[in-house]
Amino acid sequence: MKIETIQNELIDEFSMFEDWMERYEYMIELGKSLPLINSKYKTDENIIKGCQSKVWLHSEFENDKVIFSADSDAIITKGIVAILVRVFSNQSPQAILSANTNFIDAIGLKEHLSPTRANGLVSMIKQIKMYALAYQTQQ
């Protein structure tokens, strides 16, 4: 599935909720459904710098696709990284690098996050794009 299609699905899903408490609850549910990262990848080198809570992001490159796994020690942050993994995992490096992130504004995420969580979100996206760039360079 294309990145834009997944982003539109998320926009539709978030638009079903009346208020932000319901959206936070949905994000927490998404975080709970995030496949567990292998504990061997919960290392300092996989921690996203710039996040207040701990966020581990691991990537692998299989069949010309980047596969992400992630975890966080904070429930809201885990929901945020679950959204990003859903959007960017199983995509080509080029698709990840050329993807826009307007869906984050469309679901209202950035404006409803604390400044530290918003910074963490930016750091997560930056790291996802760095992995994609590294894999693209290897090709």
Short mmCIF file of N, CA and C in Angstrom, two decimals:
data_model
loop_
_atom_site.label_atom_id
_atom_site.label_comp_id
_atom_site.label_asym_id
_atom_site.label_seq_id
_atom_site.Cartn_x
_atom_site.Cartn_y
_atom_site.Cartn_z
N MET A 1 0.85 -1.19 0.00
CA MET A 1 0.00 0.00 0.00
C MET A 1 0.89 1.24 0.00
N LYS A 2 0.51 2.23 -0.76
CA LYS A 2 1.30 3.45 -0.86
C LYS A 2 1.21 4.28 0.42
N ILE A 3 2.26 5.04 0.68
CA ILE A 3 2.32 5.89 1.87
C ILE A 3 1.12 6.84 1.92
N GLU A 4 0.82 7.47 0.81
CA GLU A 4 -0.29 8.43 0.78
C GLU A 4 -1.63 7.77 1.13
N THR A 5 -1.82 6.54 0.68
CA THR A 5 -3.05 5.80 0.98
C THR A 5 -3.16 5.54 2.49
N ILE A 6 -2.05 5.13 3.09
CA ILE A 6 -2.04 4.86 4.53
C ILE A 6 -2.30 6.17 5.30
N GLN A 7 -1.68 7.25 4.85
CA GLN A 7 -1.89 8.55 5.50
C GLN A 7 -3.36 8.95 5.43
N ASN A 8 -3.98 8.75 4.27
CA ASN A 8 -5.40 9.09 4.13
C ASN A 8 -6.28 8.22 5.02
N GLU A 9 -5.92 6.95 5.17
CA GLU A 9 -6.65 6.07 6.09
C GLU A 9 -6.59 6.63 7.51
N LEU A 10 -5.41 7.05 7.92
CA LEU A 10 -5.24 7.61 9.27
C LEU A 10 -6.05 8.89 9.45
N ILE A 11 -6.04 9.73 8.43
CA ILE A 11 -6.84 10.97 8.49
C ILE A 11 -8.31 10.62 8.68
N ASP A 12 -8.80 9.65 7.91
CA ASP A 12 -10.20 9.20 8.03
C ASP A 12 -10.48 8.64 9.42
N GLU A 13 -9.57 7.80 9.92
CA GLU A 13 -9.76 7.19 11.24
C GLU A 13 -9.82 8.26 12.33
N PHE A 14 -8.90 9.22 12.29
CA PHE A 14 -8.88 10.25 13.33
C PHE A 14 -10.07 11.20 13.21
N SER A 15 -10.59 11.38 12.01
CA SER A 15 -11.73 12.29 11.83
C SER A 15 -13.03 11.73 12.43
N MET A 16 -13.04 10.44 12.73
CA MET A 16 -14.24 9.83 13.33
C MET A 16 -14.44 10.25 14.79
N PHE A 17 -13.39 10.77 15.40
CA PHE A 17 -13.47 11.12 16.82
C PHE A 17 -13.84 12.58 17.01
N GLU A 18 -14.72 12.80 17.95
CA GLU A 18 -15.24 14.14 18.22
C GLU A 18 -14.21 15.06 18.88
N ASP A 19 -13.50 14.54 19.88
CA ASP A 19 -12.59 15.41 20.63
C ASP A 19 -11.22 14.75 20.77
N TRP A 20 -10.30 15.52 21.35
CA TRP A 20 -8.93 15.04 21.43
C TRP A 20 -8.73 13.97 22.48
N MET A 21 -9.56 13.89 23.49
CA MET A 21 -9.42 12.80 24.46
C MET A 21 -9.64 11.46 23.75
N GLU A 22 -10.64 11.42 22.87
CA GLU A 22 -10.91 10.19 22.11
C GLU A 22 -9.74 9.87 21.17
N ARG A 23 -9.16 10.89 20.60
CA ARG A 23 -8.02 10.68 19.69
C ARG A 23 -6.80 10.18 20.46
N TYR A 24 -6.57 10.73 21.66
CA TYR A 24 -5.48 10.23 22.50
C TYR A 24 -5.70 8.76 22.84
N GLU A 25 -6.95 8.42 23.19
CA GLU A 25 -7.26 7.02 23.51
C GLU A 25 -6.99 6.12 22.30
N TYR A 26 -7.34 6.61 21.11
CA TYR A 26 -7.09 5.84 19.89
C TYR A 26 -5.59 5.68 19.66
N MET A 27 -4.82 6.74 19.90
CA MET A 27 -3.37 6.65 19.76
C MET A 27 -2.79 5.63 20.73
N ILE A 28 -3.32 5.60 21.95
CA ILE A 28 -2.86 4.62 22.94
C ILE A 28 -3.16 3.21 22.44
N GLU A 29 -4.35 3.02 21.86
CA GLU A 29 -4.71 1.71 21.29
C GLU A 29 -3.76 1.32 20.16
N LEU A 30 -3.43 2.28 19.30
CA LEU A 30 -2.49 2.01 18.21
C LEU A 30 -1.13 1.60 18.78
N GLY A 31 -0.73 2.25 19.85
CA GLY A 31 0.53 1.91 20.51
C GLY A 31 0.51 0.50 21.07
N LYS A 32 -0.63 0.12 21.64
CA LYS A 32 -0.75 -1.24 22.19
C LYS A 32 -0.71 -2.29 21.09
N SER A 33 -1.14 -1.93 19.89
CA SER A 33 -1.16 -2.89 18.79
C SER A 33 0.17 -2.93 18.02
N LEU A 34 1.11 -2.07 18.40
CA LEU A 34 2.42 -2.03 17.75
C LEU A 34 3.14 -3.35 18.02
N PRO A 35 3.57 -4.04 16.96
CA PRO A 35 4.31 -5.29 17.19
C PRO A 35 5.54 -5.02 18.05
N LEU A 36 5.79 -5.89 18.99
CA LEU A 36 6.90 -5.67 19.92
C LEU A 36 8.24 -5.71 19.19
N ILE A 37 9.08 -4.77 19.54
CA ILE A 37 10.44 -4.75 19.01
C ILE A 37 11.21 -5.86 19.72
N ASN A 38 12.08 -6.52 19.01
CA ASN A 38 12.92 -7.55 19.62
C ASN A 38 13.78 -6.87 20.68
N SER A 39 13.84 -7.47 21.86
CA SER A 39 14.55 -6.83 22.98
C SER A 39 16.02 -6.58 22.66
N LYS A 40 16.60 -7.36 21.75
CA LYS A 40 18.01 -7.12 21.40
C LYS A 40 18.22 -5.79 20.69
N TYR A 41 17.12 -5.17 20.19
CA TYR A 41 17.22 -3.87 19.53
C TYR A 41 16.92 -2.70 20.46
N LYS A 42 16.62 -3.00 21.72
CA LYS A 42 16.38 -1.93 22.70
C LYS A 42 17.74 -1.51 23.27
N THR A 43 18.53 -0.91 22.40
CA THR A 43 19.88 -0.48 22.76
C THR A 43 19.97 1.04 22.66
N ASP A 44 21.03 1.57 23.24
CA ASP A 44 21.25 3.02 23.20
C ASP A 44 21.36 3.53 21.77
N GLU A 45 21.95 2.72 20.88
CA GLU A 45 22.12 3.19 19.50
C GLU A 45 20.79 3.29 18.75
N ASN A 46 19.76 2.62 19.23
CA ASN A 46 18.44 2.70 18.58
C ASN A 46 17.49 3.68 19.26
N ILE A 47 17.97 4.38 20.29
CA ILE A 47 17.14 5.38 20.96
C ILE A 47 17.10 6.65 20.11
N ILE A 48 15.92 7.20 19.94
CA ILE A 48 15.74 8.45 19.19
C ILE A 48 16.21 9.60 20.08
N LYS A 49 17.17 10.33 19.59
CA LYS A 49 17.65 11.52 20.32
C LYS A 49 16.63 12.64 20.12
N GLY A 50 16.35 13.37 21.18
CA GLY A 50 15.42 14.49 21.07
C GLY A 50 14.04 14.16 21.60
N CYS A 51 13.85 12.93 22.07
CA CYS A 51 12.57 12.55 22.68
C CYS A 51 12.75 12.58 24.19
N GLN A 52 11.73 13.10 24.86
CA GLN A 52 11.78 13.16 26.31
C GLN A 52 11.68 11.75 26.90
N SER A 53 10.77 10.94 26.35
CA SER A 53 10.67 9.55 26.79
C SER A 53 11.59 8.71 25.92
N LYS A 54 11.78 7.48 26.31
CA LYS A 54 12.63 6.60 25.52
C LYS A 54 11.84 6.03 24.35
N VAL A 55 12.40 6.17 23.16
CA VAL A 55 11.81 5.60 21.95
C VAL A 55 12.92 4.86 21.23
N TRP A 56 12.68 3.57 21.02
CA TRP A 56 13.63 2.76 20.26
C TRP A 56 13.07 2.56 18.86
N LEU A 57 13.89 2.77 17.85
CA LEU A 57 13.48 2.57 16.47
C LEU A 57 14.56 1.75 15.77
N HIS A 58 14.15 0.61 15.24
CA HIS A 58 15.07 -0.27 14.53
C HIS A 58 14.57 -0.42 13.10
N SER A 59 15.51 -0.55 12.17
CA SER A 59 15.11 -0.77 10.78
C SER A 59 15.90 -1.92 10.18
N GLU A 60 15.27 -2.56 9.22
CA GLU A 60 15.92 -3.59 8.43
C GLU A 60 15.56 -3.33 6.98
N PHE A 61 16.35 -3.86 6.08
CA PHE A 61 16.12 -3.66 4.66
C PHE A 61 15.97 -5.03 4.00
N GLU A 62 14.75 -5.30 3.55
CA GLU A 62 14.44 -6.59 2.94
C GLU A 62 13.64 -6.37 1.66
N ASN A 63 14.05 -7.04 0.59
CA ASN A 63 13.34 -6.95 -0.69
C ASN A 63 13.08 -5.51 -1.13
N ASP A 64 14.10 -4.68 -1.00
CA ASP A 64 14.03 -3.27 -1.39
C ASP A 64 13.03 -2.45 -0.58
N LYS A 65 12.65 -2.94 0.59
CA LYS A 65 11.71 -2.23 1.47
C LYS A 65 12.36 -2.04 2.84
N VAL A 66 12.05 -0.92 3.47
CA VAL A 66 12.53 -0.64 4.83
C VAL A 66 11.45 -1.13 5.79
N ILE A 67 11.87 -1.95 6.76
CA ILE A 67 10.92 -2.47 7.75
C ILE A 67 11.33 -1.89 9.11
N PHE A 68 10.38 -1.22 9.75
CA PHE A 68 10.66 -0.61 11.04
C PHE A 68 9.99 -1.39 12.16
N SER A 69 10.66 -1.42 13.29
CA SER A 69 10.04 -1.87 14.53
C SER A 69 10.42 -0.84 15.59
N ALA A 70 9.54 -0.68 16.56
CA ALA A 70 9.75 0.40 17.53
C ALA A 70 9.07 0.08 18.85
N ASP A 71 9.42 0.86 19.85
CA ASP A 71 8.78 0.77 21.16
C ASP A 71 9.08 2.08 21.90
N SER A 72 8.29 2.31 22.94
CA SER A 72 8.53 3.47 23.80
C SER A 72 8.11 3.11 25.21
N ASP A 73 8.68 3.82 26.17
CA ASP A 73 8.30 3.59 27.57
C ASP A 73 7.14 4.49 28.00
N ALA A 74 6.61 5.29 27.07
CA ALA A 74 5.48 6.18 27.37
C ALA A 74 4.32 5.86 26.41
N ILE A 75 3.10 5.77 26.94
CA ILE A 75 1.98 5.26 26.13
C ILE A 75 1.60 6.18 24.98
N ILE A 76 1.59 7.48 25.19
CA ILE A 76 1.24 8.40 24.08
C ILE A 76 2.34 8.35 23.01
N THR A 77 3.58 8.38 23.46
CA THR A 77 4.71 8.35 22.53
C THR A 77 4.72 7.04 21.75
N LYS A 78 4.36 5.95 22.41
CA LYS A 78 4.29 4.66 21.71
C LYS A 78 3.22 4.71 20.62
N GLY A 79 2.12 5.41 20.89
CA GLY A 79 1.08 5.59 19.88
C GLY A 79 1.58 6.42 18.70
N ILE A 80 2.36 7.44 18.99
CA ILE A 80 2.90 8.29 17.92
C ILE A 80 3.83 7.48 17.03
N VAL A 81 4.74 6.72 17.64
CA VAL A 81 5.69 5.95 16.84
C VAL A 81 4.96 4.82 16.10
N ALA A 82 3.87 4.31 16.67
CA ALA A 82 3.07 3.28 15.99
C ALA A 82 2.47 3.84 14.70
N ILE A 83 2.01 5.09 14.75
CA ILE A 83 1.47 5.75 13.55
C ILE A 83 2.56 5.86 12.48
N LEU A 84 3.75 6.28 12.90
CA LEU A 84 4.85 6.45 11.94
C LEU A 84 5.30 5.12 11.35
N VAL A 85 5.36 4.09 12.18
CA VAL A 85 5.74 2.76 11.69
C VAL A 85 4.70 2.28 10.67
N ARG A 86 3.44 2.50 10.99
CA ARG A 86 2.37 2.09 10.06
C ARG A 86 2.51 2.78 8.70
N VAL A 87 2.83 4.06 8.72
CA VAL A 87 2.93 4.83 7.48
C VAL A 87 4.19 4.46 6.68
N PHE A 88 5.32 4.33 7.36
CA PHE A 88 6.59 4.25 6.64
C PHE A 88 7.19 2.85 6.52
N SER A 89 6.72 1.88 7.29
CA SER A 89 7.28 0.54 7.20
C SER A 89 6.82 -0.15 5.92
N ASN A 90 7.65 -1.02 5.41
CA ASN A 90 7.38 -1.77 4.17
C ASN A 90 7.28 -0.86 2.94
N GLN A 91 8.06 0.20 2.96
CA GLN A 91 8.11 1.13 1.83
C GLN A 91 9.53 1.20 1.31
N SER A 92 9.68 1.63 0.07
CA SER A 92 11.02 1.78 -0.49
C SER A 92 11.68 3.03 0.11
N PRO A 93 13.01 3.03 0.14
CA PRO A 93 13.69 4.23 0.64
C PRO A 93 13.25 5.50 -0.09
N GLN A 94 13.12 5.41 -1.42
CA GLN A 94 12.72 6.58 -2.21
C GLN A 94 11.33 7.08 -1.81
N ALA A 95 10.40 6.15 -1.59
CA ALA A 95 9.04 6.54 -1.19
C ALA A 95 9.05 7.24 0.16
N ILE A 96 9.87 6.74 1.07
CA ILE A 96 9.97 7.36 2.40
C ILE A 96 10.57 8.76 2.29
N LEU A 97 11.63 8.88 1.52
CA LEU A 97 12.31 10.17 1.39
C LEU A 97 11.45 11.22 0.69
N SER A 98 10.64 10.79 -0.26
CA SER A 98 9.83 11.77 -0.99
C SER A 98 8.45 12.00 -0.36
N ALA A 99 8.12 11.23 0.67
CA ALA A 99 6.80 11.38 1.31
C ALA A 99 6.72 12.68 2.09
N ASN A 100 5.55 13.31 2.02
CA ASN A 100 5.35 14.46 2.89
C ASN A 100 4.71 13.97 4.18
N THR A 101 4.70 14.82 5.17
CA THR A 101 4.12 14.45 6.46
C THR A 101 2.95 15.37 6.81
N ASN A 102 2.27 15.86 5.79
CA ASN A 102 1.12 16.75 6.01
C ASN A 102 0.00 16.07 6.79
N PHE A 103 -0.06 14.74 6.73
CA PHE A 103 -1.12 14.03 7.45
C PHE A 103 -1.06 14.29 8.95
N ILE A 104 0.13 14.59 9.47
CA ILE A 104 0.28 14.88 10.90
C ILE A 104 -0.51 16.13 11.26
N ASP A 105 -0.44 17.14 10.41
CA ASP A 105 -1.23 18.35 10.62
C ASP A 105 -2.71 18.07 10.37
N ALA A 106 -2.99 17.25 9.36
CA ALA A 106 -4.38 16.95 9.00
C ALA A 106 -5.13 16.24 10.12
N ILE A 107 -4.42 15.40 10.88
CA ILE A 107 -5.11 14.74 12.01
C ILE A 107 -5.02 15.59 13.28
N GLY A 108 -4.30 16.72 13.18
CA GLY A 108 -4.22 17.65 14.31
C GLY A 108 -3.23 17.24 15.37
N LEU A 109 -2.35 16.33 15.01
CA LEU A 109 -1.44 15.78 16.01
C LEU A 109 -0.47 16.81 16.57
N LYS A 110 0.20 17.53 15.70
CA LYS A 110 1.24 18.44 16.16
C LYS A 110 0.70 19.52 17.10
N GLU A 111 -0.49 20.04 16.78
CA GLU A 111 -1.03 21.13 17.62
C GLU A 111 -1.54 20.64 18.97
N HIS A 112 -1.74 19.32 19.12
CA HIS A 112 -2.24 18.80 20.39
C HIS A 112 -1.17 18.07 21.20
N LEU A 113 0.08 18.20 20.79
CA LEU A 113 1.18 17.61 21.53
C LEU A 113 1.89 18.69 22.33
N SER A 114 2.44 18.28 23.46
CA SER A 114 3.27 19.21 24.22
C SER A 114 4.51 19.53 23.36
N PRO A 115 5.17 20.65 23.63
CA PRO A 115 6.37 20.99 22.84
C PRO A 115 7.42 19.88 22.84
N THR A 116 7.61 19.21 23.98
CA THR A 116 8.62 18.15 24.02
C THR A 116 8.20 16.95 23.18
N ARG A 117 6.91 16.61 23.19
CA ARG A 117 6.44 15.50 22.35
C ARG A 117 6.50 15.88 20.87
N ALA A 118 6.17 17.12 20.55
CA ALA A 118 6.25 17.58 19.16
C ALA A 118 7.70 17.51 18.66
N ASN A 119 8.65 17.89 19.52
CA ASN A 119 10.07 17.76 19.16
C ASN A 119 10.44 16.30 18.94
N GLY A 120 9.91 15.44 19.80
CA GLY A 120 10.16 14.01 19.66
C GLY A 120 9.61 13.47 18.36
N LEU A 121 8.44 13.93 17.97
CA LEU A 121 7.82 13.52 16.70
C LEU A 121 8.72 13.90 15.53
N VAL A 122 9.21 15.12 15.54
CA VAL A 122 10.12 15.58 14.49
C VAL A 122 11.38 14.71 14.47
N SER A 123 11.90 14.38 15.64
CA SER A 123 13.11 13.54 15.73
C SER A 123 12.85 12.14 15.19
N MET A 124 11.66 11.59 15.45
CA MET A 124 11.31 10.26 14.94
C MET A 124 11.27 10.27 13.41
N ILE A 125 10.61 11.28 12.85
CA ILE A 125 10.52 11.38 11.38
C ILE A 125 11.91 11.54 10.77
N LYS A 126 12.72 12.37 11.42
CA LYS A 126 14.08 12.60 10.93
C LYS A 126 14.87 11.29 10.91
N GLN A 127 14.74 10.49 11.97
CA GLN A 127 15.47 9.22 12.05
C GLN A 127 14.96 8.23 11.00
N ILE A 128 13.65 8.18 10.78
CA ILE A 128 13.07 7.32 9.75
C ILE A 128 13.66 7.68 8.38
N LYS A 129 13.73 8.97 8.10
CA LYS A 129 14.26 9.43 6.81
C LYS A 129 15.77 9.17 6.71
N MET A 130 16.47 9.24 7.84
CA MET A 130 17.92 8.95 7.84
C MET A 130 18.16 7.48 7.49
N TYR A 131 17.36 6.59 8.08
CA TYR A 131 17.48 5.16 7.75
C TYR A 131 17.22 4.97 6.25
N ALA A 132 16.17 5.59 5.74
CA ALA A 132 15.82 5.44 4.32
C ALA A 132 16.96 5.94 3.43
N LEU A 133 17.55 7.07 3.81
CA LEU A 133 18.66 7.63 3.04
C LEU A 133 19.85 6.67 3.04
N ALA A 134 20.14 6.08 4.21
CA ALA A 134 21.24 5.14 4.30
C ALA A 134 21.00 3.93 3.40
N TYR A 135 19.79 3.40 3.39
CA TYR A 135 19.49 2.25 2.54
C TYR A 135 19.52 2.61 1.06
N GLN A 136 19.05 3.81 0.75
CA GLN A 136 19.04 4.24 -0.66
C GLN A 136 20.48 4.37 -1.16
N THR A 137 21.36 4.86 -0.31
CA THR A 137 22.76 5.02 -0.66
C THR A 137 23.42 3.66 -0.91
N GLN A 138 22.98 2.63 -0.18
CA GLN A 138 23.54 1.28 -0.34
C GLN A 138 23.12 0.63 -1.66
N GLN A 139 22.00 1.06 -2.22
CA GLN A 139 21.48 0.41 -3.43
C GLN A 139 22.33 0.69 -4.63
#
